[in-house]
Amino acid sequence: MTTTSILNPERPKDITVDRAAGALRVTWLDGHASVYPLRWLRANCPCATCREERRSSALNTDELRLMSGPLPSAEIVAAELVGNYAVRFTWADGHATGIYVFSALRASCPCLACNPDGPPPILADD
Ligand SMILES: [Zn+2]
Ligand SMILES: [Zn+2]
């Protein structure tokens, strides 16, 4: 991720964490609004650690299910912009390595118009 255009439509105009609803609302420059459940965002955390965890649990489903502890936190305590291309969340359990690239968030918009078959996983920034 090296080029970023000011005219990129895949940039948010507004980002709100709606804690009561447990959702992240993103309004894009073209006016489209996306609502991401926080639990889903956390489950799709694009950081290397979480991706590795998901990869190995997909390979060893039964084993890992027994070993896995409590569900990771789905509460956001802080959100900060990374350059002008991504946002990084700090979750209530301290996890803060996931960088959510705007274009990847937009591609994973959970609305029926964008993804009628359900949102694809968020692509990692690498
Ligand atoms: Zn992560
Ligand atoms: Zn959408």
mmCIF file with all atom_site columns, C-alpha atoms and ligand atoms in Angstrom:
data_model
loop_
_atom_site.group_PDB
_atom_site.id
_atom_site.type_symbol
_atom_site.label_atom_id
_atom_site.label_alt_id
_atom_site.label_comp_id
_atom_site.label_asym_id
_atom_site.label_entity_id
_atom_site.label_seq_id
_atom_site.pdbx_PDB_ins_code
_atom_site.Cartn_x
_atom_site.Cartn_y
_atom_site.Cartn_z
_atom_site.occupancy
_atom_site.B_iso_or_equiv
_atom_site.pdbx_formal_charge
_atom_site.auth_seq_id
_atom_site.auth_comp_id
_atom_site.auth_asym_id
_atom_site.auth_atom_id
_atom_site.pdbx_PDB_model_num
ATOM   1   C  CA . MET A 1 1   ? 0.000   0.000   0.000  1.00 0.00 ? 1   MET A CA 1
ATOM   2   C  CA . THR A 1 2   ? 2.067   2.894   -1.245 1.00 0.00 ? 2   THR A CA 1
ATOM   3   C  CA . THR A 1 3   ? -0.154  5.159   -3.292 1.00 0.00 ? 3   THR A CA 1
ATOM   4   C  CA . THR A 1 4   ? -3.018  7.085   -1.825 1.00 0.00 ? 4   THR A CA 1
ATOM   5   C  CA . SER A 1 5   ? -5.010  9.586   -3.769 1.00 0.00 ? 5   SER A CA 1
ATOM   6   C  CA . ILE A 1 6   ? -6.950  12.397  -2.216 1.00 0.00 ? 6   ILE A CA 1
ATOM   7   C  CA . LEU A 1 7   ? -9.644  11.639  -4.746 1.00 0.00 ? 7   LEU A CA 1
ATOM   8   C  CA . ASN A 1 8   ? -9.905  8.002   -3.717 1.00 0.00 ? 8   ASN A CA 1
ATOM   9   C  CA . PRO A 1 9   ? -13.648 7.378   -3.242 1.00 0.00 ? 9   PRO A CA 1
ATOM   10  C  CA . GLU A 1 10  ? -12.752 4.574   -0.866 1.00 0.00 ? 10  GLU A CA 1
ATOM   11  C  CA . ARG A 1 11  ? -12.100 7.074   1.852  1.00 0.00 ? 11  ARG A CA 1
ATOM   12  C  CA . PRO A 1 12  ? -14.420 7.701   4.740  1.00 0.00 ? 12  PRO A CA 1
ATOM   13  C  CA . LYS A 1 13  ? -16.062 11.018  5.235  1.00 0.00 ? 13  LYS A CA 1
ATOM   14  C  CA . ASP A 1 14  ? -17.022 9.993   8.717  1.00 0.00 ? 14  ASP A CA 1
ATOM   15  C  CA . ILE A 1 15  ? -16.198 7.126   11.077 1.00 0.00 ? 15  ILE A CA 1
ATOM   16  C  CA . THR A 1 16  ? -18.246 6.537   14.202 1.00 0.00 ? 16  THR A CA 1
ATOM   17  C  CA . VAL A 1 17  ? -17.999 3.826   16.792 1.00 0.00 ? 17  VAL A CA 1
ATOM   18  C  CA . ASP A 1 18  ? -21.536 3.237   17.995 1.00 0.00 ? 18  ASP A CA 1
ATOM   19  C  CA . ARG A 1 19  ? -20.855 1.485   21.270 1.00 0.00 ? 19  ARG A CA 1
ATOM   20  C  CA . ALA A 1 20  ? -24.516 1.094   22.147 1.00 0.00 ? 20  ALA A CA 1
ATOM   21  C  CA . ALA A 1 21  ? -25.208 -0.715  18.889 1.00 0.00 ? 21  ALA A CA 1
ATOM   22  C  CA . GLY A 1 22  ? -21.869 -2.536  18.969 1.00 0.00 ? 22  GLY A CA 1
ATOM   23  C  CA . ALA A 1 23  ? -21.141 -1.341  15.461 1.00 0.00 ? 23  ALA A CA 1
ATOM   24  C  CA . LEU A 1 24  ? -18.755 0.772   13.447 1.00 0.00 ? 24  LEU A CA 1
ATOM   25  C  CA . ARG A 1 25  ? -20.432 3.157   11.029 1.00 0.00 ? 25  ARG A CA 1
ATOM   26  C  CA . VAL A 1 26  ? -18.464 4.450   8.082  1.00 0.00 ? 26  VAL A CA 1
ATOM   27  C  CA . THR A 1 27  ? -19.833 7.054   5.688  1.00 0.00 ? 27  THR A CA 1
ATOM   28  C  CA . TRP A 1 28  ? -17.799 7.132   2.491  1.00 0.00 ? 28  TRP A CA 1
ATOM   29  C  CA . LEU A 1 29  ? -16.968 10.086  0.277  1.00 0.00 ? 29  LEU A CA 1
ATOM   30  C  CA . ASP A 1 30  ? -19.524 8.907   -2.282 1.00 0.00 ? 30  ASP A CA 1
ATOM   31  C  CA . GLY A 1 31  ? -22.233 8.947   0.382  1.00 0.00 ? 31  GLY A CA 1
ATOM   32  C  CA . HIS A 1 32  ? -22.476 5.179   0.870  1.00 0.00 ? 32  HIS A CA 1
ATOM   33  C  CA . ALA A 1 33  ? -22.787 4.127   4.514  1.00 0.00 ? 33  ALA A CA 1
ATOM   34  C  CA . SER A 1 34  ? -21.417 0.864   5.867  1.00 0.00 ? 34  SER A CA 1
ATOM   35  C  CA . VAL A 1 35  ? -22.237 -0.593  9.272  1.00 0.00 ? 35  VAL A CA 1
ATOM   36  C  CA . TYR A 1 36  ? -19.829 -3.219  10.581 1.00 0.00 ? 36  TYR A CA 1
ATOM   37  C  CA . PRO A 1 37  ? -20.654 -5.214  13.696 1.00 0.00 ? 37  PRO A CA 1
ATOM   38  C  CA . LEU A 1 38  ? -17.699 -4.818  16.073 1.00 0.00 ? 38  LEU A CA 1
ATOM   39  C  CA . ARG A 1 39  ? -17.684 -8.549  16.755 1.00 0.00 ? 39  ARG A CA 1
ATOM   40  C  CA . TRP A 1 40  ? -17.284 -9.198  13.051 1.00 0.00 ? 40  TRP A CA 1
ATOM   41  C  CA . LEU A 1 41  ? -14.478 -6.642  12.756 1.00 0.00 ? 41  LEU A CA 1
ATOM   42  C  CA . ARG A 1 42  ? -12.643 -8.267  15.614 1.00 0.00 ? 42  ARG A CA 1
ATOM   43  C  CA . ALA A 1 43  ? -13.218 -11.753 14.209 1.00 0.00 ? 43  ALA A CA 1
ATOM   44  C  CA . ASN A 1 44  ? -11.733 -10.504 10.927 1.00 0.00 ? 44  ASN A CA 1
ATOM   45  C  CA . CYS A 1 45  ? -8.809  -8.639  12.491 1.00 0.00 ? 45  CYS A CA 1
ATOM   46  C  CA . PRO A 1 46  ? -6.268  -8.405  9.653  1.00 0.00 ? 46  PRO A CA 1
ATOM   47  C  CA . CYS A 1 47  ? -3.125  -8.496  11.840 1.00 0.00 ? 47  CYS A CA 1
ATOM   48  C  CA . ALA A 1 48  ? -0.603  -11.287 11.303 1.00 0.00 ? 48  ALA A CA 1
ATOM   49  C  CA . THR A 1 49  ? -1.288  -12.940 14.666 1.00 0.00 ? 49  THR A CA 1
ATOM   50  C  CA . CYS A 1 50  ? -5.040  -13.187 14.160 1.00 0.00 ? 50  CYS A CA 1
ATOM   51  C  CA . ARG A 1 51  ? -4.648  -14.317 10.565 1.00 0.00 ? 51  ARG A CA 1
ATOM   52  C  CA . GLU A 1 52  ? -2.296  -17.076 11.651 1.00 0.00 ? 52  GLU A CA 1
ATOM   53  C  CA . GLU A 1 53  ? -4.729  -18.090 14.392 1.00 0.00 ? 53  GLU A CA 1
ATOM   54  C  CA . ARG A 1 54  ? -7.623  -18.267 11.928 1.00 0.00 ? 54  ARG A CA 1
ATOM   55  C  CA . ARG A 1 55  ? -5.524  -20.206 9.448  1.00 0.00 ? 55  ARG A CA 1
ATOM   56  C  CA . SER A 1 56  ? -4.515  -22.842 11.972 1.00 0.00 ? 56  SER A CA 1
ATOM   57  C  CA . SER A 1 57  ? -7.996  -23.096 13.437 1.00 0.00 ? 57  SER A CA 1
ATOM   58  C  CA . ALA A 1 58  ? -9.347  -23.709 9.945  1.00 0.00 ? 58  ALA A CA 1
ATOM   59  C  CA . LEU A 1 59  ? -6.900  -26.587 9.620  1.00 0.00 ? 59  LEU A CA 1
ATOM   60  C  CA . ASN A 1 60  ? -7.480  -28.042 13.084 1.00 0.00 ? 60  ASN A CA 1
ATOM   61  C  CA . THR A 1 61  ? -10.977 -27.031 13.913 1.00 0.00 ? 61  THR A CA 1
ATOM   62  C  CA . ASP A 1 62  ? -11.788 -29.517 16.663 1.00 0.00 ? 62  ASP A CA 1
ATOM   63  C  CA . GLU A 1 63  ? -8.488  -29.342 18.449 1.00 0.00 ? 63  GLU A CA 1
ATOM   64  C  CA . LEU A 1 64  ? -8.362  -25.590 18.489 1.00 0.00 ? 64  LEU A CA 1
ATOM   65  C  CA . ARG A 1 65  ? -11.894 -25.136 19.583 1.00 0.00 ? 65  ARG A CA 1
ATOM   66  C  CA . LEU A 1 66  ? -11.071 -27.046 22.750 1.00 0.00 ? 66  LEU A CA 1
ATOM   67  C  CA . MET A 1 67  ? -7.945  -25.040 23.358 1.00 0.00 ? 67  MET A CA 1
ATOM   68  C  CA . SER A 1 68  ? -9.270  -21.613 22.615 1.00 0.00 ? 68  SER A CA 1
ATOM   69  C  CA . GLY A 1 69  ? -10.051 -19.428 25.577 1.00 0.00 ? 69  GLY A CA 1
ATOM   70  C  CA . PRO A 1 70  ? -12.760 -16.819 25.982 1.00 0.00 ? 70  PRO A CA 1
ATOM   71  C  CA . LEU A 1 71  ? -13.896 -14.895 22.929 1.00 0.00 ? 71  LEU A CA 1
ATOM   72  C  CA . PRO A 1 72  ? -11.742 -11.891 22.120 1.00 0.00 ? 72  PRO A CA 1
ATOM   73  C  CA . SER A 1 73  ? -13.083 -8.527  23.113 1.00 0.00 ? 73  SER A CA 1
ATOM   74  C  CA . ALA A 1 74  ? -15.443 -6.892  20.659 1.00 0.00 ? 74  ALA A CA 1
ATOM   75  C  CA . GLU A 1 75  ? -15.316 -3.535  22.371 1.00 0.00 ? 75  GLU A CA 1
ATOM   76  C  CA . ILE A 1 76  ? -13.338 -0.678  20.865 1.00 0.00 ? 76  ILE A CA 1
ATOM   77  C  CA . VAL A 1 77  ? -11.675 1.689   23.298 1.00 0.00 ? 77  VAL A CA 1
ATOM   78  C  CA . ALA A 1 78  ? -9.792  3.792   20.747 1.00 0.00 ? 78  ALA A CA 1
ATOM   79  C  CA . ALA A 1 79  ? -9.595  4.349   17.017 1.00 0.00 ? 79  ALA A CA 1
ATOM   80  C  CA . GLU A 1 80  ? -6.783  6.172   15.280 1.00 0.00 ? 80  GLU A CA 1
ATOM   81  C  CA . LEU A 1 81  ? -6.130  7.003   11.660 1.00 0.00 ? 81  LEU A CA 1
ATOM   82  C  CA . VAL A 1 82  ? -3.105  5.452   9.992  1.00 0.00 ? 82  VAL A CA 1
ATOM   83  C  CA . GLY A 1 83  ? -1.946  7.922   7.365  1.00 0.00 ? 83  GLY A CA 1
ATOM   84  C  CA . ASN A 1 84  ? -5.007  8.598   5.288  1.00 0.00 ? 84  ASN A CA 1
ATOM   85  C  CA . TYR A 1 85  ? -5.569  5.065   4.140  1.00 0.00 ? 85  TYR A CA 1
ATOM   86  C  CA . ALA A 1 86  ? -6.451  3.028   7.200  1.00 0.00 ? 86  ALA A CA 1
ATOM   87  C  CA . VAL A 1 87  ? -7.743  2.984   10.755 1.00 0.00 ? 87  VAL A CA 1
ATOM   88  C  CA . ARG A 1 88  ? -6.348  1.107   13.712 1.00 0.00 ? 88  ARG A CA 1
ATOM   89  C  CA . PHE A 1 89  ? -8.516  0.044   16.635 1.00 0.00 ? 89  PHE A CA 1
ATOM   90  C  CA . THR A 1 90  ? -7.561  -0.632  20.205 1.00 0.00 ? 90  THR A CA 1
ATOM   91  C  CA . TRP A 1 91  ? -9.832  -3.294  21.637 1.00 0.00 ? 91  TRP A CA 1
ATOM   92  C  CA . ALA A 1 92  ? -10.791 -3.488  25.294 1.00 0.00 ? 92  ALA A CA 1
ATOM   93  C  CA . ASP A 1 93  ? -8.449  -6.445  25.846 1.00 0.00 ? 93  ASP A CA 1
ATOM   94  C  CA . GLY A 1 94  ? -5.488  -4.395  24.617 1.00 0.00 ? 94  GLY A CA 1
ATOM   95  C  CA . HIS A 1 95  ? -5.207  -5.919  21.154 1.00 0.00 ? 95  HIS A CA 1
ATOM   96  C  CA . ALA A 1 96  ? -4.220  -3.120  18.760 1.00 0.00 ? 96  ALA A CA 1
ATOM   97  C  CA . THR A 1 97  ? -2.193  -4.527  15.885 1.00 0.00 ? 97  THR A CA 1
ATOM   98  C  CA . GLY A 1 98  ? -4.951  -4.771  13.292 1.00 0.00 ? 98  GLY A CA 1
ATOM   99  C  CA . ILE A 1 99  ? -4.771  -2.133  10.557 1.00 0.00 ? 99  ILE A CA 1
ATOM   100 C  CA . TYR A 1 100 ? -8.045  -1.852  8.680  1.00 0.00 ? 100 TYR A CA 1
ATOM   101 C  CA . VAL A 1 101 ? -7.345  -0.404  5.255  1.00 0.00 ? 101 VAL A CA 1
ATOM   102 C  CA . PHE A 1 102 ? -10.254 1.686   3.995  1.00 0.00 ? 102 PHE A CA 1
ATOM   103 C  CA . SER A 1 103 ? -10.371 0.074   0.558  1.00 0.00 ? 103 SER A CA 1
ATOM   104 C  CA . ALA A 1 104 ? -10.504 -3.357  2.213  1.00 0.00 ? 104 ALA A CA 1
ATOM   105 C  CA . LEU A 1 105 ? -13.256 -2.201  4.585  1.00 0.00 ? 105 LEU A CA 1
ATOM   106 C  CA . ARG A 1 106 ? -15.230 -0.843  1.684  1.00 0.00 ? 106 ARG A CA 1
ATOM   107 C  CA . ALA A 1 107 ? -14.818 -4.112  -0.235 1.00 0.00 ? 107 ALA A CA 1
ATOM   108 C  CA . SER A 1 108 ? -16.135 -5.939  2.838  1.00 0.00 ? 108 SER A CA 1
ATOM   109 C  CA . CYS A 1 109 ? -19.158 -3.692  3.334  1.00 0.00 ? 109 CYS A CA 1
ATOM   110 C  CA . PRO A 1 110 ? -21.811 -5.929  4.920  1.00 0.00 ? 110 PRO A CA 1
ATOM   111 C  CA . CYS A 1 111 ? -24.767 -4.313  3.123  1.00 0.00 ? 111 CYS A CA 1
ATOM   112 C  CA . LEU A 1 112 ? -26.751 -6.345  0.627  1.00 0.00 ? 112 LEU A CA 1
ATOM   113 C  CA . ALA A 1 113 ? -26.045 -3.972  -2.245 1.00 0.00 ? 113 ALA A CA 1
ATOM   114 C  CA . CYS A 1 114 ? -22.262 -4.435  -1.908 1.00 0.00 ? 114 CYS A CA 1
ATOM   115 C  CA . ASN A 1 115 ? -22.122 -8.074  -0.844 1.00 0.00 ? 115 ASN A CA 1
ATOM   116 C  CA . PRO A 1 116 ? -25.404 -9.946  -1.325 1.00 0.00 ? 116 PRO A CA 1
ATOM   117 C  CA . ASP A 1 117 ? -23.756 -13.210 -0.218 1.00 0.00 ? 117 ASP A CA 1
ATOM   118 C  CA . GLY A 1 118 ? -22.261 -11.773 2.930  1.00 0.00 ? 118 GLY A CA 1
ATOM   119 C  CA . PRO A 1 119 ? -19.109 -9.726  3.366  1.00 0.00 ? 119 PRO A CA 1
ATOM   120 C  CA . PRO A 1 120 ? -15.773 -11.291 2.410  1.00 0.00 ? 120 PRO A CA 1
ATOM   121 C  CA . PRO A 1 121 ? -12.998 -11.256 5.039  1.00 0.00 ? 121 PRO A CA 1
ATOM   122 C  CA . ILE A 1 122 ? -11.078 -8.007  5.339  1.00 0.00 ? 122 ILE A CA 1
ATOM   123 C  CA . LEU A 1 123 ? -7.880  -8.069  3.301  1.00 0.00 ? 123 LEU A CA 1
ATOM   124 C  CA . ALA A 1 124 ? -4.669  -7.448  5.172  1.00 0.00 ? 124 ALA A CA 1
ATOM   125 C  CA . ASP A 1 125 ? -2.379  -4.550  4.435  1.00 0.00 ? 125 ASP A CA 1
ATOM   126 C  CA . ASP A 1 126 ? 0.546   -6.499  3.041  1.00 0.00 ? 126 ASP A CA 1
HETATM 127 ZN ZN . ZN  B 2 .   ? -5.366  -9.103  15.426 1.00 0.00 ? 1   ZN  B ZN 1
HETATM 128 ZN ZN . ZN  B 2 .   ? -22.436 -1.343  1.054  1.00 0.00 ? 2   ZN  B ZN 1
#
